[in-house]
Coordinates of C-alpha atoms in Angstrom, one line a residue:
M1 CA 116.9 122.2 165.2
R2 CA 118.2 118.6 165.4
M3 CA 114.8 117.4 166.8
R4 CA 112.9 119.3 164.0
A5 CA 115.2 117.7 161.3
L6 CA 114.6 114.3 162.8
I7 CA 110.8 114.8 162.8
T8 CA 111.0 116.0 159.2
G9 CA 113.1 113.0 158.2
V10 CA 110.7 110.6 159.8
G11 CA 107.8 112.3 158.1
V12 CA 109.4 112.1 154.7
L13 CA 110.1 108.4 155.3
L14 CA 106.5 107.7 156.4
V15 CA 105.2 109.5 153.3
A16 CA 107.5 107.4 151.1
L17 CA 106.5 104.2 152.8
A18 CA 102.8 105.1 152.5
A19 CA 103.2 105.9 148.8
D20 CA 105.0 102.6 148.2
V21 CA 102.2 100.7 150.1
F22 CA 99.4 102.4 148.2
A23 CA 101.0 102.4 144.8
A24 CA 98.7 100.6 142.4
A25 CA 99.9 97.6 140.4
D26 CA 99.0 97.5 136.7
I27 CA 97.0 94.8 135.1
R28 CA 99.2 94.5 132.0
G29 CA 97.4 91.7 130.2
V30 CA 94.6 89.2 130.5
R31 CA 94.5 85.7 129.0
L32 CA 91.6 83.3 128.8
W33 CA 91.5 79.5 128.2
R34 CA 88.7 77.0 127.9
A35 CA 89.2 73.5 129.3
P36 CA 86.7 70.6 129.1
D37 CA 85.1 71.5 132.5
N38 CA 86.2 75.1 133.3
T39 CA 87.3 78.5 132.0
R40 CA 90.4 80.1 133.3
L41 CA 91.3 83.8 133.4
V42 CA 94.8 84.9 134.1
F43 CA 95.6 88.6 134.9
D44 CA 99.3 89.5 134.4
L45 CA 100.3 92.1 137.1
S46 CA 103.2 94.5 137.6
G47 CA 103.1 93.6 141.3
P48 CA 101.2 91.8 144.0
V49 CA 97.6 92.7 144.8
Q50 CA 94.8 91.8 147.2
H51 CA 91.5 90.6 145.7
S52 CA 88.1 89.1 146.5
V53 CA 85.6 87.3 144.4
F54 CA 81.9 86.9 144.8
I55 CA 78.8 85.7 142.9
L56 CA 75.7 87.6 141.9
T57 CA 72.6 86.2 140.3
A58 CA 69.6 87.3 138.2
P59 CA 71.5 87.8 136.0
N60 CA 74.5 85.5 136.7
R61 CA 77.8 87.3 137.0
I62 CA 81.1 87.1 138.9
V63 CA 82.6 90.2 140.5
I64 CA 86.3 90.5 141.1
D65 CA 87.5 93.4 143.4
V66 CA 91.2 94.0 143.0
N67 CA 92.7 96.3 145.7
G68 CA 95.7 98.3 144.7
A69 CA 95.4 97.8 141.0
Q70 CA 94.7 99.8 137.8
L71 CA 93.7 98.4 134.4
A72 CA 96.4 98.9 131.7
T73 CA 95.0 96.7 129.0
K74 CA 91.7 96.1 127.1
L75 CA 89.3 93.5 128.3
E76 CA 87.2 93.6 125.1
Q77 CA 89.9 91.8 123.1
L78 CA 89.3 88.5 125.0
S79 CA 88.1 85.6 122.9
I80 CA 85.1 84.3 124.9
A81 CA 83.7 81.9 122.3
N82 CA 82.7 78.5 123.6
T83 CA 82.8 79.8 127.2
P84 CA 80.0 80.7 129.6
I85 CA 81.3 84.3 129.6
T86 CA 79.2 86.7 127.6
S87 CA 81.2 89.9 128.4
V88 CA 83.9 91.2 130.7
R89 CA 83.7 94.8 131.9
S90 CA 85.5 97.0 134.5
A91 CA 85.3 100.1 136.6
Q92 CA 87.9 102.0 138.5
R93 CA 86.1 102.5 141.9
T94 CA 89.0 104.6 143.3
P95 CA 92.4 105.4 141.9
T96 CA 93.7 102.2 143.4
D97 CA 90.6 99.9 143.6
L98 CA 89.4 98.1 140.4
R99 CA 86.2 96.1 140.0
I100 CA 85.9 93.6 137.2
V101 CA 82.5 92.1 136.3
I102 CA 82.2 88.9 134.3
D103 CA 78.7 88.4 132.8
L104 CA 77.7 84.8 132.4
S105 CA 75.2 82.7 130.3
A106 CA 75.2 80.0 133.0
P107 CA 76.1 79.7 136.7
V108 CA 79.6 78.7 137.5
T109 CA 81.7 78.0 140.7
P110 CA 84.7 80.4 141.0
K111 CA 88.0 79.6 142.5
S112 CA 90.9 82.2 142.6
F113 CA 94.5 82.3 143.7
S114 CA 97.6 84.4 143.3
L115 CA 100.9 83.3 141.8
A116 CA 104.3 84.9 142.7
P117 CA 106.8 85.6 140.0
N118 CA 108.9 82.8 138.6
Q119 CA 111.6 82.6 135.9
Q120 CA 109.1 83.2 133.1
Y121 CA 106.3 85.3 134.5
G122 CA 105.6 88.1 137.0
D123 CA 102.8 88.3 139.5
R124 CA 99.5 86.8 138.4
L125 CA 96.0 86.5 139.6
V126 CA 94.2 83.4 138.4
V127 CA 90.4 83.0 138.4
D128 CA 88.9 79.6 137.5
L129 CA 85.2 79.3 136.6
F130 CA 84.1 75.7 137.0
D131 CA 81.0 74.5 135.1
Q132 CA 78.1 73.2 137.2
G133 CA 78.8 69.6 138.1
A134 CA 82.6 69.9 137.4
D135 CA 85.2 69.1 140.1
S136 CA 86.1 72.5 141.6
S137 CA 88.4 71.2 144.3
P138 CA 91.4 73.5 144.7
N139 CA 94.0 71.2 143.1
L140 CA 96.2 74.2 142.4
P141 CA 99.7 74.4 140.8
S142 CA 102.7 75.5 142.7
T143 CA 104.2 79.0 142.1
T144 CA 107.2 77.4 140.3
T145 CA 105.0 75.7 137.7
A146 CA 102.8 78.3 136.1
S147 CA 99.4 77.0 135.0
A148 CA 97.6 79.8 133.2
P149 CA 96.4 79.0 129.7
E150 CA 97.2 80.5 126.3
V151 CA 95.2 79.7 123.2
P152 CA 93.1 76.5 123.3
V153 CA 93.6 73.8 120.7
S154 CA 90.5 72.0 119.4
P155 CA 90.2 68.5 121.0
T156 CA 90.5 65.5 118.8
Q157 CA 88.2 62.5 119.1
A158 CA 89.5 59.0 119.4
A159 CA 89.3 57.1 116.1
P160 CA 86.2 54.8 116.3
K161 CA 86.6 51.1 116.4
L162 CA 85.3 49.6 113.2
T163 CA 85.1 46.0 114.3
P164 CA 83.3 45.0 117.6
L165 CA 85.1 42.9 120.1
P166 CA 83.9 39.4 121.2
S167 CA 81.2 39.6 123.9
G168 CA 82.6 40.4 127.3
K169 CA 86.1 41.3 126.1
R170 CA 87.3 44.8 126.8
E171 CA 90.0 46.9 125.2
I172 CA 93.3 47.7 126.8
V173 CA 93.2 51.4 127.7
I174 CA 96.3 53.6 127.4
A175 CA 96.2 57.0 128.9
I176 CA 98.5 59.4 127.0
D177 CA 99.6 62.5 128.9
A178 CA 101.1 65.4 126.9
G179 CA 103.2 67.3 129.4
H180 CA 102.8 71.0 130.4
G181 CA 100.2 73.1 128.5
G182 CA 98.6 76.5 128.8
E183 CA 100.9 79.1 130.5
D184 CA 103.4 76.4 131.2
P185 CA 105.1 76.0 127.9
G186 CA 107.7 73.5 129.2
A187 CA 111.2 73.6 127.6
L188 CA 111.8 76.1 124.8
G189 CA 113.8 75.4 121.6
P190 CA 116.5 77.7 120.2
K191 CA 114.0 79.0 117.6
G192 CA 111.0 79.2 119.8
A193 CA 109.6 75.7 119.6
R194 CA 107.6 75.0 122.7
E195 CA 107.6 71.6 124.4
K196 CA 103.9 71.8 125.1
D197 CA 103.1 72.0 121.4
V198 CA 105.5 69.3 120.3
V199 CA 104.4 66.7 122.9
L200 CA 100.7 67.3 122.2
A201 CA 101.3 66.6 118.5
I202 CA 103.2 63.4 119.3
A203 CA 100.5 62.4 121.9
K204 CA 97.7 62.9 119.3
E205 CA 99.7 60.8 116.7
L206 CA 100.3 58.1 119.3
Q207 CA 96.5 58.1 120.0
R208 CA 95.7 57.7 116.3
Q209 CA 98.1 54.8 115.9
I210 CA 96.9 53.0 119.0
N211 CA 93.2 53.4 118.1
A212 CA 93.9 51.8 114.8
D213 CA 95.1 48.7 116.7
K214 CA 92.2 46.4 117.5
G215 CA 92.0 45.6 121.1
F216 CA 93.5 48.9 122.3
R217 CA 92.1 52.3 123.0
A218 CA 94.0 55.4 123.7
E219 CA 92.7 58.3 125.8
L220 CA 94.3 61.7 125.8
V221 CA 94.7 63.3 129.3
R222 CA 95.1 66.7 127.8
T223 CA 93.3 67.3 124.5
G224 CA 94.3 71.0 124.0
D225 CA 96.5 73.8 125.1
Y226 CA 95.7 74.0 128.8
F227 CA 97.4 73.1 132.0
I228 CA 96.3 70.2 134.3
P229 CA 97.8 69.9 137.8
L230 CA 100.1 66.9 138.0
R231 CA 98.1 64.7 140.4
K232 CA 94.9 65.5 138.4
R233 CA 96.5 63.9 135.4
T234 CA 96.8 60.5 137.1
E235 CA 93.3 60.9 138.5
I236 CA 92.0 61.4 134.9
A237 CA 93.8 58.3 133.8
R238 CA 92.3 56.3 136.7
K239 CA 88.8 57.5 135.8
K240 CA 89.3 56.3 132.3
G241 CA 90.2 52.9 133.5
A242 CA 93.8 53.1 132.2
D243 CA 95.9 49.9 132.1
L244 CA 99.0 52.1 131.3
F245 CA 99.9 55.8 131.8
V246 CA 102.4 57.3 129.3
S247 CA 103.6 60.9 129.8
I248 CA 105.2 62.5 126.8
H249 CA 107.9 65.2 127.2
A250 CA 110.8 66.8 125.5
D251 CA 114.0 67.4 127.5
A252 CA 116.2 70.4 127.9
A253 CA 119.7 70.9 129.2
P254 CA 122.1 73.9 129.8
R255 CA 124.4 72.4 127.1
A256 CA 122.9 72.7 123.7
S257 CA 124.9 69.6 122.7
A258 CA 122.9 67.2 124.9
F259 CA 120.9 64.8 122.9
G260 CA 118.9 61.6 122.9
A261 CA 115.6 60.1 124.1
S262 CA 115.0 58.7 127.5
V263 CA 112.4 56.7 129.4
F264 CA 111.7 57.0 133.1
A265 CA 109.9 54.9 135.7
L266 CA 109.2 55.7 139.3
S267 CA 112.1 55.5 141.7
D268 CA 112.0 53.2 144.8
R269 CA 112.1 56.2 147.1
G270 CA 109.2 57.8 145.2
A271 CA 107.3 54.6 145.5
T272 CA 107.8 54.3 149.2
S273 CA 106.8 57.9 149.9
E274 CA 103.7 57.6 147.7
T275 CA 102.5 54.5 149.5
A276 CA 102.8 56.3 152.8
R277 CA 100.9 59.3 151.4
W278 CA 98.0 57.0 150.2
L279 CA 97.8 55.4 153.6
A280 CA 97.7 58.7 155.4
D281 CA 95.1 60.3 153.1
S282 CA 91.6 59.3 154.0
E283 CA 90.3 60.3 150.5
N284 CA 92.9 58.0 148.8
R285 CA 91.9 55.1 151.1
S286 CA 88.4 55.2 149.6
D287 CA 89.8 54.9 146.1
L288 CA 90.2 51.6 144.2
I289 CA 93.5 49.9 143.3
G290 CA 94.2 47.2 140.9
G291 CA 94.1 48.8 137.4
A292 CA 90.5 48.7 136.5
G293 CA 89.6 49.2 140.2
N294 CA 88.9 45.9 141.8
V295 CA 90.3 46.3 145.4
S296 CA 89.0 48.9 147.8
L297 CA 91.2 50.2 150.7
D298 CA 88.3 51.8 152.5
D299 CA 87.2 48.7 154.4
K300 CA 90.7 47.4 155.3
D301 CA 92.6 48.0 158.5
R302 CA 95.8 50.0 158.2
M303 CA 98.2 47.0 158.1
L304 CA 96.2 45.1 155.4
A305 CA 95.8 48.3 153.4
G306 CA 99.5 48.8 153.6
V307 CA 100.3 45.3 152.4
L308 CA 97.8 45.6 149.5
L309 CA 99.2 49.0 148.5
D310 CA 102.8 47.7 148.7
L311 CA 102.0 44.7 146.5
S312 CA 100.1 46.9 144.0
M313 CA 103.0 49.5 143.9
T314 CA 105.6 46.7 143.5
A315 CA 103.7 45.1 140.6
S316 CA 103.1 48.4 138.9
L317 CA 106.7 49.4 139.2
S318 CA 107.9 46.1 137.8
S319 CA 105.5 46.4 134.8
S320 CA 106.6 50.1 134.4
L321 CA 110.2 49.0 134.1
N322 CA 109.3 46.2 131.7
V323 CA 107.2 48.3 129.3
G324 CA 109.7 51.1 129.7
Q325 CA 112.5 49.0 128.4
K326 CA 110.5 47.8 125.4
V327 CA 109.6 51.4 124.5
L328 CA 113.2 52.5 125.0
S329 CA 114.5 49.7 122.7
N330 CA 112.1 50.7 120.0
L331 CA 112.9 54.4 120.4
G332 CA 116.6 53.5 119.8
R333 CA 115.7 52.3 116.3
V334 CA 114.4 55.8 115.2
T335 CA 116.4 58.2 117.3
P336 CA 119.6 58.3 119.4
L337 CA 119.2 57.4 123.1
H338 CA 120.4 59.5 126.0
K339 CA 120.6 56.5 128.3
R340 CA 120.3 52.8 127.2
R341 CA 118.4 51.7 130.3
V342 CA 115.2 52.9 131.9
E343 CA 116.0 55.6 134.4
Q344 CA 114.1 56.0 137.7
A345 CA 113.0 59.3 139.3
G346 CA 110.3 60.6 141.6
F347 CA 108.2 62.4 139.0
M348 CA 104.7 63.1 140.3
V349 CA 102.9 61.7 137.2
L350 CA 104.6 58.3 137.8
K351 CA 103.2 57.7 141.3
S352 CA 100.1 55.7 140.7
P353 CA 100.1 52.6 142.9
D354 CA 97.7 50.8 140.6
I355 CA 98.7 51.9 137.0
P356 CA 102.0 51.1 135.4
S357 CA 103.4 54.5 134.4
I358 CA 106.3 55.7 132.2
L359 CA 107.6 59.1 131.2
V360 CA 109.1 59.4 127.7
E361 CA 111.6 62.2 127.0
T362 CA 111.4 62.2 123.2
G363 CA 114.6 64.2 122.8
F364 CA 116.3 67.4 123.8
I365 CA 114.4 70.4 122.4
S366 CA 117.3 72.6 123.6
N367 CA 119.5 70.9 121.0
P368 CA 119.1 72.8 117.6
N369 CA 119.2 69.6 115.5
E370 CA 116.8 67.6 117.7
A371 CA 114.5 70.6 118.0
L372 CA 114.0 70.6 114.2
K373 CA 113.4 66.9 114.2
L374 CA 110.9 67.1 117.1
A375 CA 108.9 69.7 115.2
A376 CA 108.8 67.6 112.0
G377 CA 105.6 65.6 111.4
G378 CA 107.5 62.6 110.0
H379 CA 109.7 62.3 113.0
Q380 CA 106.7 62.7 115.3
Q381 CA 105.1 59.8 113.5
S382 CA 108.3 57.7 113.9
L383 CA 108.5 58.4 117.6
A384 CA 104.8 57.6 118.1
R385 CA 105.3 54.4 116.2
S386 CA 108.2 53.3 118.3
I387 CA 106.3 54.0 121.6
H388 CA 103.3 52.2 120.2
S389 CA 105.4 49.1 119.2
G390 CA 106.8 48.9 122.8
I391 CA 103.4 49.1 124.3
R392 CA 102.0 46.5 122.0
Q393 CA 104.9 44.1 122.7
F394 CA 104.4 44.5 126.4
F395 CA 100.7 43.8 126.4
Q396 CA 100.9 40.9 124.0
Q397 CA 103.2 39.3 126.5
N398 CA 101.3 40.5 129.6
P399 CA 97.7 41.0 128.6
P400 CA 95.3 42.0 131.4
P401 CA 92.7 39.3 132.2
G402 CA 89.4 39.9 130.4
T403 CA 90.8 41.9 127.5
Y404 CA 90.6 41.1 123.8
I405 CA 94.4 40.6 123.6
A406 CA 94.2 38.1 126.5
W407 CA 91.4 36.2 124.7
L408 CA 93.5 36.1 121.5
R409 CA 96.4 34.6 123.3
D410 CA 94.2 32.1 125.1
E411 CA 92.7 31.0 121.8
G412 CA 96.2 30.6 120.3
K413 CA 95.5 33.3 117.7
I414 CA 98.7 35.2 118.7
A415 CA 101.9 33.6 119.9
P416 CA 102.6 34.2 123.6
G417 CA 106.1 35.2 122.7
P418 CA 108.9 35.4 125.3
R419 CA 108.0 37.2 128.5
E420 CA 110.4 39.5 130.2
H421 CA 110.6 40.9 133.7
V422 CA 112.7 43.9 134.9
V423 CA 113.8 43.3 138.5
S424 CA 112.8 46.0 141.0
S425 CA 113.7 46.6 144.6
G426 CA 112.6 44.0 147.1
E427 CA 112.1 41.2 144.6
S428 CA 113.7 37.7 144.8
L429 CA 114.0 35.1 142.1
A430 CA 111.6 32.8 144.1
L431 CA 108.9 35.5 144.2
I432 CA 109.3 36.2 140.5
A433 CA 109.0 32.5 139.7
Q434 CA 105.9 32.3 141.8
R435 CA 104.4 35.3 140.1
Y436 CA 104.8 33.9 136.6
Q437 CA 104.0 30.3 137.6
V438 CA 107.3 28.9 136.5
S439 CA 109.7 26.7 138.4
L440 CA 112.9 28.1 139.9
P441 CA 115.1 25.7 137.9
A442 CA 113.4 26.7 134.7
L443 CA 113.8 30.4 135.5
R444 CA 117.5 29.9 136.3
S445 CA 118.0 27.9 133.1
A446 CA 116.3 30.5 130.9
N447 CA 118.6 33.2 132.2
G448 CA 121.8 31.3 132.5
L449 CA 121.9 31.9 136.3
K450 CA 124.2 29.8 138.5
S451 CA 122.5 31.1 141.7
D452 CA 119.4 32.9 142.8
A453 CA 121.2 36.2 143.1
I454 CA 119.7 39.0 140.9
K455 CA 120.2 42.8 140.6
I456 CA 117.8 45.7 140.5
G457 CA 117.2 46.6 136.8
Q458 CA 118.2 43.2 135.6
N459 CA 116.1 41.9 132.6
L460 CA 114.9 38.3 133.1
H461 CA 113.4 36.1 130.4
I462 CA 110.4 34.2 131.7
P463 CA 110.0 30.7 130.2
A464 CA 106.6 29.3 129.2
T465 CA 107.2 26.2 131.4
A466 CA 104.3 25.3 133.7
L467 CA 105.0 25.6 137.4
A468 CA 106.8 22.5 138.6
A469 CA 107.3 21.4 142.2
Q470 CA 109.6 23.8 144.0
P471 CA 112.9 22.3 144.9

C-alpha cells in the first residue's frame, strides 16, 4: 500500500510538472514601430516562450514559429503604414504551437530576441526587420532597459540654411540625443507625463534654434518615438560628424520634492574604462578619432594608439566640462538648479573619446510642479534657449579649425571673448598653458594663483596673451 501510494504520488507530481512545462503562454498584445532603417514588432507575453524565425521568398515573407504559445489578441489591428509589411497573419498549428507569417513588399533581414520581465513589462519577444542596406548588427538592449516601440512620431527636417557659408568653411555640428523612446518611456510624471515625449519636444526645439544660428547645424539622433541602443546613439553622432553630443533627459527621484536641472560629463573612471575598451576592440581600432575623424588607430601599435586615445579622451573630457558649465550657468537663469557645478558619472552616452559630450537633466519630472513646467511649450523653449546659449558661448571661444565661426573670429568679426577651461584629472597648469599657447605667468596672473597648484573641476580663465618664453 505504501509503495502504491508513493508511485501514485510521483505520477501525480510528474503530470503536474508536465502540465506546467507544456502550458501555453498567451500573446497578449503586439506593437509595431517604424524607425528610419528598420521595423520592430514586439509581442507581449504572459510567460517565456521558445521561438524560431526564417525567411521565405517568392513572395517575400518572414515566418515566426512560437513554441508554447497561443494568440490572445488581434493582429489585424496593427498599423503597418510606411513599413515593408503588407499583412500579418497567424495559425495555431497545435494547441501550443503558433505560427505567425509576415507578408512583405520588399526583402528584409530579421533579427529576434527575448526580453525577461522588468519593473514595467512582462516577457516579450522582439523581432526587428532591417531594410536592405541597413545595419542589422545585433546591438541589442539589456533586459533592464526595454526597447520596444510604441507609436512613431513623424521626423522633423532640420531648418534649411538661407545664407551660404564662405567657400571651404564648414558648420559646427551638434548632435542632439533625446533620451529613451519607444517602449522605454523613461521617467513618468505624477499625471502620466513621459520623459521620452518631453525630451523629444525639447530636442526638436533646440534643433530649431541652433539651425537658425548661422555657422551651426543641429542633427537629431532620435527623430521620433523609437528606441536606439545607447552605444548606437554615439555612433550616429560620429557618422554625422558631430563636434558636440548633447543628451537631453528629465530626472526622477523617490522624493517628489526633489527639483532642479543638472548637467553631467563623463567621470574619470568611465573615461579610463572606455579607453581600455576601445583599445581591446578591433572594430573600434579601425574607427577614427579627432572630432571630424582625422586620426586612425588602425595603423598604430598598441602603445601609440593608447597615447592617442588618452590624449583625445582627456581633451574631450576637458571640453565637456567647459561646455557643460556654460550650459549649466545659462540653465540657472531660467530654472532652479539641482547642483551648481557639472557632475560626473559613467553614463554610456558620454563615453565618446573623440566627441565632447554632456547630458542635461532638464528637471525632475517626478516633481508635480516641475512636471507641469516641463510639459509646457514656453518652458521647453526657455530650456532650449539656455542650452543653445551655452553651446554658442563655448564654440565662440573654442571654434573648431576650418569652421565658419573660427573664420569669423580670425577675421575679427566676432570678439574672441574670455576663454575658460575646467580642470580635469591628470592636467597640470603647465600643460594647460601649453595647450592654449599662453605663458605660465600670464595664466597664473589671470586666475590670481600664487602657485601652480590646481584642483579638478576648477574653472580657469585663459588670457589672450601670446605664448612667452617659459620660465
